[in-house]
Amino acid sequence: MSAVGAIVALSVTAAPAVAQAETTPGWHIAHSSPGFPRDDFSDIAVTGPGDAWAVGSGPCCVQGEHRKISHWDGSEWRDVTPPEAPGGDRAASLTKVAASSPANVWTFGITFDGEFYGHHWDGSTWRTTVFDPDIGIADAAVLAPDDAWFVGSQRTEDGEVGIASHYDGSGWTTMPLPIVPEEMSAARGAVWATGRTGNGAPATVRWTGSSWRKVPLPKPKLSPGVSAFPGDVLALGPRDAWATMVLGKDESVWPGAVLYHWNGRRWRQVRIDAPEDMLYRLAPDGRGGLWIVSQHVHESAYLLHYSRGRVTRQPAPTGDGTAASIEAIALVPGTRSLLAAGILHTEQSWAAAIYRYDPR
């Protein structure tokens, strides 16, 4: 979870979730759990038009399982039975998923006792890795069967330190980071993470191929009393990456769009006309622009499209009496379509939801 923290409570009335056809142009609700069973999706990974994975949690221990995995096979979303959690823990959860192909999927979670673990799907079998109990996993990225990463933190005698861990096809190797990371993103030739330095300032780190190098973000101009916190990061290539900061004031989130672009040499702040929004999640649009989730400063999420300095803004789709929260967004490779994962809220409950965009 980013520095934004927990999702604010919403004041809306109960109503059934709405689903629409997968081919509907624009943004729509592609899939949601019936009956608002208090389940959620926290992350999504997409490897192509016929392969996507969403993970999250269901009501604790209902029918003996708290973890939630759903798979898109090109025609429908199907629930997947998770492999056994470490120690058979019924209260274990899943928080992150990353994949490079239908036969190379990693999902990460935490047990009730606070122990992080990963499930790896190779196309036919799930295998589970349990990590050092002092390690916490914040985010992950997968590039190939022998090239996967997670970032997070590790408890030491001197306090919490940032770490990155790399999987080479046979095992994980952990290394220190000069920041405590919260989000990461990877593309061929580009691996980035964003987080906070020892004094709490937002910063990014970049993998050079042999070590991690801290790359400061230009300090934004802020109103009195407003502070900046690490936001999201999106790696597209060695000379193309995006990052955001999120703002806070008086222990609350604060509207204000702070966006940066990496050109291969430095970060440059990009002016974006979205003063009422907070830039929470980033994804490419498939033609040089961005889709951005704006969240936490409104009752329901907004979806912003940024291209060549121009911003368009629309509310995330909802059913009658519901509001949307979107935790992850991803481009469908080779297309201009996107998938996003989160929840639909009512006043009394919530339901896991998948949102989809198809170009008009």
GROMACS .gro file of C-alpha atoms in nm:
model
  360
    1MET     CA    1   0.000   0.000   0.000
    2SER     CA    2   0.125   0.348  -0.079
    3ALA     CA    3   0.155   0.635   0.166
    4VAL     CA    4  -0.204   0.728   0.094
    5GLY     CA    5  -0.316   0.467   0.349
    6ALA     CA    6  -0.660   0.321   0.393
    7ILE     CA    7  -0.953   0.398   0.167
    8VAL     CA    8  -1.194   0.652   0.311
    9ALA     CA    9  -1.545   0.542   0.402
   10LEU     CA   10  -1.821   0.620   0.154
   11SER     CA   11  -2.178   0.730   0.212
   12VAL     CA   12  -2.384   0.559  -0.058
   13THR     CA   13  -2.679   0.325  -0.055
   14ALA     CA   14  -2.676  -0.046  -0.133
   15ALA     CA   15  -2.749  -0.158  -0.487
   16PRO     CA   16  -2.656  -0.454  -0.706
   17ALA     CA   17  -2.331  -0.439  -0.898
   18VAL     CA   18  -2.359  -0.376  -1.271
   19ALA     CA   19  -2.166  -0.563  -1.540
   20GLN     CA   20  -2.153  -0.488  -1.912
   21ALA     CA   21  -2.032  -0.666  -2.222
   22GLU     CA   22  -1.656  -0.696  -2.267
   23THR     CA   23  -1.671  -0.520  -2.606
   24THR     CA   24  -1.837  -0.201  -2.480
   25PRO     CA   25  -1.632   0.103  -2.596
   26GLY     CA   26  -1.495   0.325  -2.322
   27TRP     CA   27  -1.467   0.231  -1.955
   28HIS     CA   28  -1.712  -0.018  -1.809
   29ILE     CA   29  -1.743  -0.275  -1.531
   30ALA     CA   30  -1.633  -0.602  -1.688
   31HIS     CA   31  -1.673  -0.829  -1.386
   32SER     CA   32  -1.779  -0.803  -1.022
   33SER     CA   33  -1.866  -1.039  -0.739
   34PRO     CA   34  -2.241  -1.086  -0.698
   35GLY     CA   35  -2.413  -0.988  -0.377
   36PHE     CA   36  -2.137  -0.764  -0.232
   37PRO     CA   37  -1.967  -1.039  -0.029
   38ARG     CA   38  -1.695  -0.806   0.108
   39ASP     CA   39  -1.420  -0.934  -0.116
   40ASP     CA   40  -1.170  -0.722  -0.310
   41PHE     CA   41  -0.906  -0.712  -0.579
   42SER     CA   42  -0.580  -0.543  -0.482
   43ASP     CA   43  -0.369  -0.599  -0.795
   44ILE     CA   44  -0.383  -0.710  -1.157
   45ALA     CA   45  -0.132  -0.844  -1.412
   46VAL     CA   46  -0.199  -0.868  -1.788
   47THR     CA   47   0.021  -1.051  -2.039
   48GLY     CA   48  -0.207  -1.034  -2.344
   49PRO     CA   49  -0.567  -1.020  -2.468
   50GLY     CA   50  -0.625  -1.376  -2.347
   51ASP     CA   51  -0.443  -1.374  -2.015
   52ALA     CA   52  -0.490  -1.163  -1.704
   53TRP     CA   53  -0.471  -1.234  -1.331
   54ALA     CA   54  -0.631  -1.046  -1.042
   55VAL     CA   55  -0.565  -1.117  -0.674
   56GLY     CA   56  -0.713  -1.001  -0.348
   57SER     CA   57  -0.904  -1.120  -0.045
   58GLY     CA   58  -1.245  -1.251   0.045
   59PRO     CA   59  -1.433  -1.252   0.374
   60CYS     CA   60  -1.191  -1.413   0.617
   61CYS     CA   61  -1.202  -1.788   0.624
   62VAL     CA   62  -1.537  -1.827   0.449
   63GLN     CA   63  -1.541  -2.180   0.308
   64GLY     CA   64  -1.191  -2.221   0.447
   65GLU     CA   65  -1.020  -1.963   0.223
   66HIS     CA   66  -0.937  -1.592   0.250
   67ARG     CA   67  -0.718  -1.554  -0.061
   68LYS     CA   68  -0.876  -1.466  -0.394
   69ILE     CA   69  -0.733  -1.537  -0.742
   70SER     CA   70  -0.925  -1.478  -1.066
   71HIS     CA   71  -0.805  -1.546  -1.420
   72TRP     CA   72  -0.915  -1.399  -1.754
   73ASP     CA   73  -0.877  -1.652  -2.038
   74GLY     CA   74  -0.994  -1.428  -2.320
   75SER     CA   75  -1.360  -1.508  -2.281
   76GLU     CA   76  -1.448  -1.489  -1.912
   77TRP     CA   77  -1.315  -1.437  -1.560
   78ARG     CA   78  -1.285  -1.759  -1.360
   79ASP     CA   79  -1.201  -1.806  -0.994
   80VAL     CA   80  -0.881  -2.006  -0.940
   81THR     CA   81  -0.831  -2.226  -0.637
   82PRO     CA   82  -0.516  -2.097  -0.465
   83PRO     CA   83  -0.241  -2.338  -0.364
   84GLU     CA   84  -0.214  -2.416   0.004
   85ALA     CA   85  -0.098  -2.120   0.208
   86PRO     CA   86   0.211  -2.157   0.429
   87GLY     CA   87   0.120  -2.368   0.729
   88GLY     CA   88  -0.233  -2.409   0.594
   89ASP     CA   89  -0.313  -2.056   0.718
   90ARG     CA   90  -0.678  -1.982   0.636
   91ALA     CA   91  -0.633  -1.612   0.711
   92ALA     CA   92  -0.341  -1.561   0.468
   93SER     CA   93  -0.399  -1.290   0.207
   94LEU     CA   94  -0.270  -1.201  -0.141
   95THR     CA   95  -0.171  -0.843  -0.221
   96LYS     CA   96   0.041  -0.839  -0.540
   97VAL     CA   97   0.057  -1.021  -0.872
   98ALA     CA   98   0.301  -0.986  -1.162
   99ALA     CA   99   0.347  -1.194  -1.478
  100SER     CA  100   0.538  -1.209  -1.807
  101SER     CA  101   0.337  -1.485  -1.977
  102PRO     CA  102   0.050  -1.727  -1.903
  103ALA     CA  103   0.317  -1.971  -1.780
  104ASN     CA  104   0.509  -1.729  -1.557
  105VAL     CA  105   0.301  -1.571  -1.282
  106TRP     CA  106   0.407  -1.464  -0.933
  107THR     CA  107   0.162  -1.361  -0.664
  108PHE     CA  108   0.271  -1.244  -0.321
  109GLY     CA  109   0.094  -1.233   0.012
  110ILE     CA  110   0.120  -1.235   0.388
  111THR     CA  111   0.012  -1.484   0.654
  112PHE     CA  112  -0.188  -1.398   0.963
  113ASP     CA  113   0.139  -1.401   1.159
  114GLY     CA  114   0.300  -1.147   0.926
  115GLU     CA  115   0.517  -1.381   0.718
  116PHE     CA  116   0.547  -1.296   0.348
  117TYR     CA  117   0.537  -1.565   0.081
  118GLY     CA  118   0.505  -1.606  -0.297
  119HIS     CA  119   0.317  -1.850  -0.519
  120HIS     CA  120   0.468  -1.915  -0.864
  121TRP     CA  121   0.258  -2.053  -1.151
  122ASP     CA  122   0.457  -2.216  -1.436
  123GLY     CA  123   0.157  -2.299  -1.652
  124SER     CA  124   0.078  -2.629  -1.482
  125THR     CA  125   0.190  -2.618  -1.118
  126TRP     CA  126   0.192  -2.375  -0.828
  127ARG     CA  127   0.507  -2.364  -0.614
  128THR     CA  128   0.534  -2.168  -0.291
  129THR     CA  129   0.831  -1.977  -0.146
  130VAL     CA  130   0.830  -1.850   0.213
  131PHE     CA  131   1.061  -1.555   0.273
  132ASP     CA  132   1.268  -1.449   0.573
  133PRO     CA  133   1.028  -1.344   0.852
  134ASP     CA  134   1.201  -1.004   0.873
  135ILE     CA  135   1.121  -0.925   0.508
  136GLY     CA  136   0.815  -0.730   0.395
  137ILE     CA  137   0.707  -0.712   0.030
  138ALA     CA  138   0.565  -0.386  -0.106
  139ASP     CA  139   0.550  -0.446  -0.483
  140ALA     CA  140   0.675  -0.678  -0.757
  141ALA     CA  141   0.759  -0.694  -1.129
  142VAL     CA  142   0.819  -0.991  -1.359
  143LEU     CA  143   1.007  -0.973  -1.690
  144ALA     CA  144   1.090  -1.338  -1.766
  145PRO     CA  145   1.106  -1.682  -1.599
  146ASP     CA  146   1.460  -1.597  -1.489
  147ASP     CA  147   1.405  -1.227  -1.422
  148ALA     CA  148   1.164  -1.121  -1.148
  149TRP     CA  149   1.185  -0.860  -0.872
  150PHE     CA  150   1.016  -0.755  -0.553
  151VAL     CA  151   1.091  -0.453  -0.337
  152GLY     CA  152   1.010  -0.390   0.025
  153SER     CA  153   1.174  -0.362   0.364
  154GLN     CA  154   1.367  -0.567   0.615
  155ARG     CA  155   1.379  -0.540   0.991
  156THR     CA  156   1.731  -0.510   1.130
  157GLU     CA  157   1.889  -0.426   1.464
  158ASP     CA  158   1.925  -0.069   1.339
  159GLY     CA  159   1.564  -0.041   1.223
  160GLU     CA  160   1.381  -0.079   0.893
  161VAL     CA  161   1.587  -0.073   0.573
  162GLY     CA  162   1.481  -0.083   0.209
  163ILE     CA  163   1.553  -0.393   0.001
  164ALA     CA  164   1.513  -0.533  -0.348
  165SER     CA  165   1.517  -0.905  -0.423
  166HIS     CA  166   1.587  -1.062  -0.763
  167TYR     CA  167   1.481  -1.404  -0.889
  168ASP     CA  168   1.712  -1.564  -1.148
  169GLY     CA  169   1.507  -1.875  -1.217
  170SER     CA  170   1.643  -2.076  -0.926
  171GLY     CA  171   1.633  -1.854  -0.620
  172TRP     CA  172   1.598  -1.505  -0.473
  173THR     CA  173   1.894  -1.275  -0.398
  174THR     CA  174   1.827  -0.980  -0.168
  175MET     CA  175   2.019  -0.651  -0.179
  176PRO     CA  176   1.989  -0.319   0.010
  177LEU     CA  177   1.826  -0.007  -0.133
  178PRO     CA  178   1.901   0.357  -0.047
  179ILE     CA  179   1.528   0.420   0.003
  180VAL     CA  180   1.239   0.232   0.162
  181PRO     CA  181   1.035   0.148  -0.151
  182GLU     CA  182   0.658   0.139  -0.188
  183GLU     CA  183   0.596   0.087  -0.562
  184MET     CA  184   0.797  -0.056  -0.852
  185SER     CA  185   0.772  -0.104  -1.227
  186ALA     CA  186   0.989  -0.278  -1.486
  187ALA     CA  187   1.030  -0.294  -1.862
  188ARG     CA  188   1.310  -0.429  -2.077
  189GLY     CA  189   1.620  -0.233  -1.981
  190ALA     CA  190   1.443  -0.035  -1.708
  191VAL     CA  191   1.364  -0.127  -1.348
  192TRP     CA  192   1.244   0.149  -1.114
  193ALA     CA  193   1.113   0.180  -0.760
  194THR     CA  194   0.979   0.480  -0.573
  195GLY     CA  195   0.970   0.534  -0.199
  196ARG     CA  196   1.106   0.748   0.081
  197THR     CA  197   1.453   0.838   0.200
  198GLY     CA  198   1.564   0.833   0.562
  199ASN     CA  199   1.422   1.182   0.618
  200GLY     CA  200   1.092   1.087   0.456
  201ALA     CA  201   1.146   1.268   0.125
  202PRO     CA  202   1.010   1.099  -0.191
  203ALA     CA  203   1.278   0.957  -0.421
  204THR     CA  204   1.327   0.696  -0.691
  205VAL     CA  205   1.588   0.427  -0.746
  206ARG     CA  206   1.696   0.276  -1.077
  207TRP     CA  207   1.862  -0.061  -1.145
  208THR     CA  208   2.174   0.000  -1.354
  209GLY     CA  209   2.229  -0.367  -1.435
  210SER     CA  210   2.474  -0.413  -1.149
  211SER     CA  211   2.351  -0.191  -0.866
  212TRP     CA  212   2.065   0.033  -0.752
  213ARG     CA  213   2.119   0.407  -0.789
  214LYS     CA  214   1.911   0.673  -0.614
  215VAL     CA  215   1.769   0.937  -0.848
  216PRO     CA  216   1.612   1.237  -0.670
  217LEU     CA  217   1.282   1.382  -0.783
  218PRO     CA  218   1.265   1.761  -0.826
  219LYS     CA  219   1.098   1.915  -0.524
  220PRO     CA  220   0.752   2.045  -0.615
  221LYS     CA  221   0.621   2.384  -0.511
  222LEU     CA  222   0.361   2.321  -0.240
  223SER     CA  223   0.114   2.535  -0.049
  224PRO     CA  224   0.188   2.597   0.320
  225GLY     CA  225   0.123   2.291   0.534
  226VAL     CA  226   0.109   2.050   0.238
  227SER     CA  227   0.359   1.762   0.228
  228ALA     CA  228   0.463   1.530  -0.055
  229PHE     CA  229   0.478   1.150  -0.030
  230PRO     CA  230   0.591   0.877  -0.272
  231GLY     CA  231   0.342   0.799  -0.545
  232ASP     CA  232   0.344   0.554  -0.835
  233VAL     CA  233   0.614   0.477  -1.093
  234LEU     CA  234   0.579   0.345  -1.448
  235ALA     CA  235   0.877   0.210  -1.645
  236LEU     CA  236   0.837   0.199  -2.023
  237GLY     CA  237   1.199   0.183  -2.140
  238PRO     CA  238   1.552   0.305  -2.062
  239ARG     CA  239   1.461   0.660  -2.167
  240ASP     CA  240   1.095   0.664  -2.079
  241ALA     CA  241   0.944   0.644  -1.730
  242TRP     CA  242   0.683   0.832  -1.528
  243ALA     CA  243   0.643   0.897  -1.157
  244THR     CA  244   0.403   1.079  -0.929
  245MET     CA  245   0.392   1.224  -0.581
  246VAL     CA  246   0.083   1.225  -0.362
  247LEU     CA  247   0.004   1.510  -0.126
  248GLY     CA  248  -0.117   1.530   0.232
  249LYS     CA  249  -0.215   1.792   0.487
  250ASP     CA  250  -0.322   1.757   0.849
  251GLU     CA  251  -0.295   1.376   0.827
  252SER     CA  252  -0.534   1.367   0.530
  253VAL     CA  253  -0.481   1.325   0.157
  254TRP     CA  254  -0.481   1.650  -0.038
  255PRO     CA  255  -0.569   1.724  -0.402
  256GLY     CA  256  -0.291   1.828  -0.634
  257ALA     CA  257  -0.138   1.662  -0.941
  258VAL     CA  258   0.241   1.610  -0.932
  259LEU     CA  259   0.374   1.423  -1.237
  260TYR     CA  260   0.731   1.358  -1.356
  261HIS     CA  261   0.886   1.217  -1.675
  262TRP     CA  262   1.227   1.047  -1.711
  263ASN     CA  263   1.405   1.113  -2.041
  264GLY     CA  264   1.707   0.890  -1.984
  265ARG     CA  265   1.908   1.157  -1.802
  266ARG     CA  266   1.688   1.321  -1.542
  267TRP     CA  267   1.339   1.358  -1.400
  268ARG     CA  268   1.145   1.662  -1.518
  269GLN     CA  269   0.822   1.780  -1.362
  270VAL     CA  270   0.540   1.783  -1.615
  271ARG     CA  271   0.260   2.033  -1.591
  272ILE     CA  272  -0.078   1.860  -1.580
  273ASP     CA  273  -0.410   2.041  -1.547
  274ALA     CA  274  -0.577   1.830  -1.277
  275PRO     CA  275  -0.586   2.044  -0.959
  276GLU     CA  276  -0.879   1.852  -0.810
  277ASP     CA  277  -0.713   1.512  -0.843
  278MET     CA  278  -0.448   1.300  -0.679
  279LEU     CA  279  -0.244   1.086  -0.920
  280TYR     CA  280  -0.264   0.740  -0.765
  281ARG     CA  281  -0.193   0.481  -1.037
  282LEU     CA  282  -0.033   0.502  -1.384
  283ALA     CA  283  -0.060   0.294  -1.702
  284PRO     CA  284   0.036   0.356  -2.067
  285ASP     CA  285  -0.246   0.410  -2.316
  286GLY     CA  286  -0.074   0.223  -2.601
  287ARG     CA  287  -0.009   0.533  -2.811
  288GLY     CA  288   0.233   0.748  -2.609
  289GLY     CA  289  -0.005   0.883  -2.347
  290LEU     CA  290  -0.112   0.781  -1.997
  291TRP     CA  291  -0.416   0.661  -1.812
  292ILE     CA  292  -0.414   0.780  -1.450
  293VAL     CA  293  -0.631   0.672  -1.158
  294SER     CA  294  -0.733   0.966  -0.936
  295GLN     CA  295  -0.840   0.843  -0.597
  296HIS     CA  296  -0.889   0.918  -0.226
  297VAL     CA  297  -0.981   1.284  -0.267
  298HIS     CA  298  -1.330   1.199  -0.397
  299GLU     CA  299  -1.599   0.953  -0.291
  300SER     CA  300  -1.544   0.756  -0.610
  301ALA     CA  301  -1.240   0.715  -0.835
  302TYR     CA  302  -1.183   0.912  -1.153
  303LEU     CA  303  -0.995   0.802  -1.466
  304LEU     CA  304  -0.777   1.064  -1.631
  305HIS     CA  305  -0.632   1.040  -1.980
  306TYR     CA  306  -0.316   1.245  -2.041
  307SER     CA  307  -0.177   1.293  -2.391
  308ARG     CA  308   0.045   1.571  -2.531
  309GLY     CA  309  -0.030   1.803  -2.243
  310ARG     CA  310  -0.408   1.759  -2.258
  311VAL     CA  311  -0.613   1.595  -1.983
  312THR     CA  312  -0.960   1.448  -2.006
  313ARG     CA  313  -1.134   1.326  -1.691
  314GLN     CA  314  -1.423   1.090  -1.629
  315PRO     CA  315  -1.571   0.913  -1.328
  316ALA     CA  316  -1.498   0.544  -1.296
  317PRO     CA  317  -1.804   0.339  -1.396
  318THR     CA  318  -2.039   0.233  -1.117
  319GLY     CA  319  -2.382   0.084  -1.071
  320ASP     CA  320  -2.672   0.270  -0.911
  321GLY     CA  321  -2.585   0.360  -0.554
  322THR     CA  322  -2.226   0.240  -0.574
  323ALA     CA  323  -1.886   0.406  -0.581
  324ALA     CA  324  -1.559   0.280  -0.728
  325SER     CA  325  -1.212   0.230  -0.583
  326ILE     CA  326  -0.934   0.124  -0.823
  327GLU     CA  327  -0.613  -0.022  -0.684
  328ALA     CA  328  -0.429  -0.128  -1.002
  329ILE     CA  329  -0.444  -0.055  -1.376
  330ALA     CA  330  -0.262  -0.216  -1.669
  331LEU     CA  331  -0.248  -0.194  -2.048
  332VAL     CA  332  -0.335  -0.509  -2.240
  333PRO     CA  333  -0.008  -0.565  -2.436
  334GLY     CA  334  -0.037  -0.515  -2.810
  335THR     CA  335  -0.365  -0.324  -2.780
  336ARG     CA  336  -0.508   0.007  -2.659
  337SER     CA  337  -0.736  -0.170  -2.411
  338LEU     CA  338  -0.681  -0.161  -2.036
  339LEU     CA  339  -0.789  -0.357  -1.732
  340ALA     CA  340  -0.814  -0.223  -1.378
  341ALA     CA  341  -0.888  -0.393  -1.047
  342GLY     CA  342  -1.049  -0.275  -0.727
  343ILE     CA  343  -1.385  -0.273  -0.556
  344LEU     CA  344  -1.737  -0.136  -0.583
  345HIS     CA  345  -1.863   0.018  -0.256
  346THR     CA  346  -2.204   0.045  -0.105
  347GLU     CA  347  -2.282   0.197   0.233
  348GLN     CA  348  -2.299  -0.148   0.391
  349SER     CA  349  -2.056  -0.361   0.190
  350TRP     CA  350  -1.825  -0.396  -0.108
  351ALA     CA  351  -1.746  -0.631  -0.397
  352ALA     CA  352  -1.436  -0.716  -0.599
  353ALA     CA  353  -1.454  -0.556  -0.943
  354ILE     CA  354  -1.267  -0.552  -1.274
  355TYR     CA  355  -1.292  -0.244  -1.495
  356ARG     CA  356  -1.214  -0.248  -1.867
  357TYR     CA  357  -1.142   0.013  -2.130
  358ASP     CA  358  -1.177  -0.047  -2.503
  359PRO     CA  359  -1.104   0.229  -2.756
  360ARG     CA  360  -1.393   0.369  -2.952
   0.00000   0.00000   0.00000
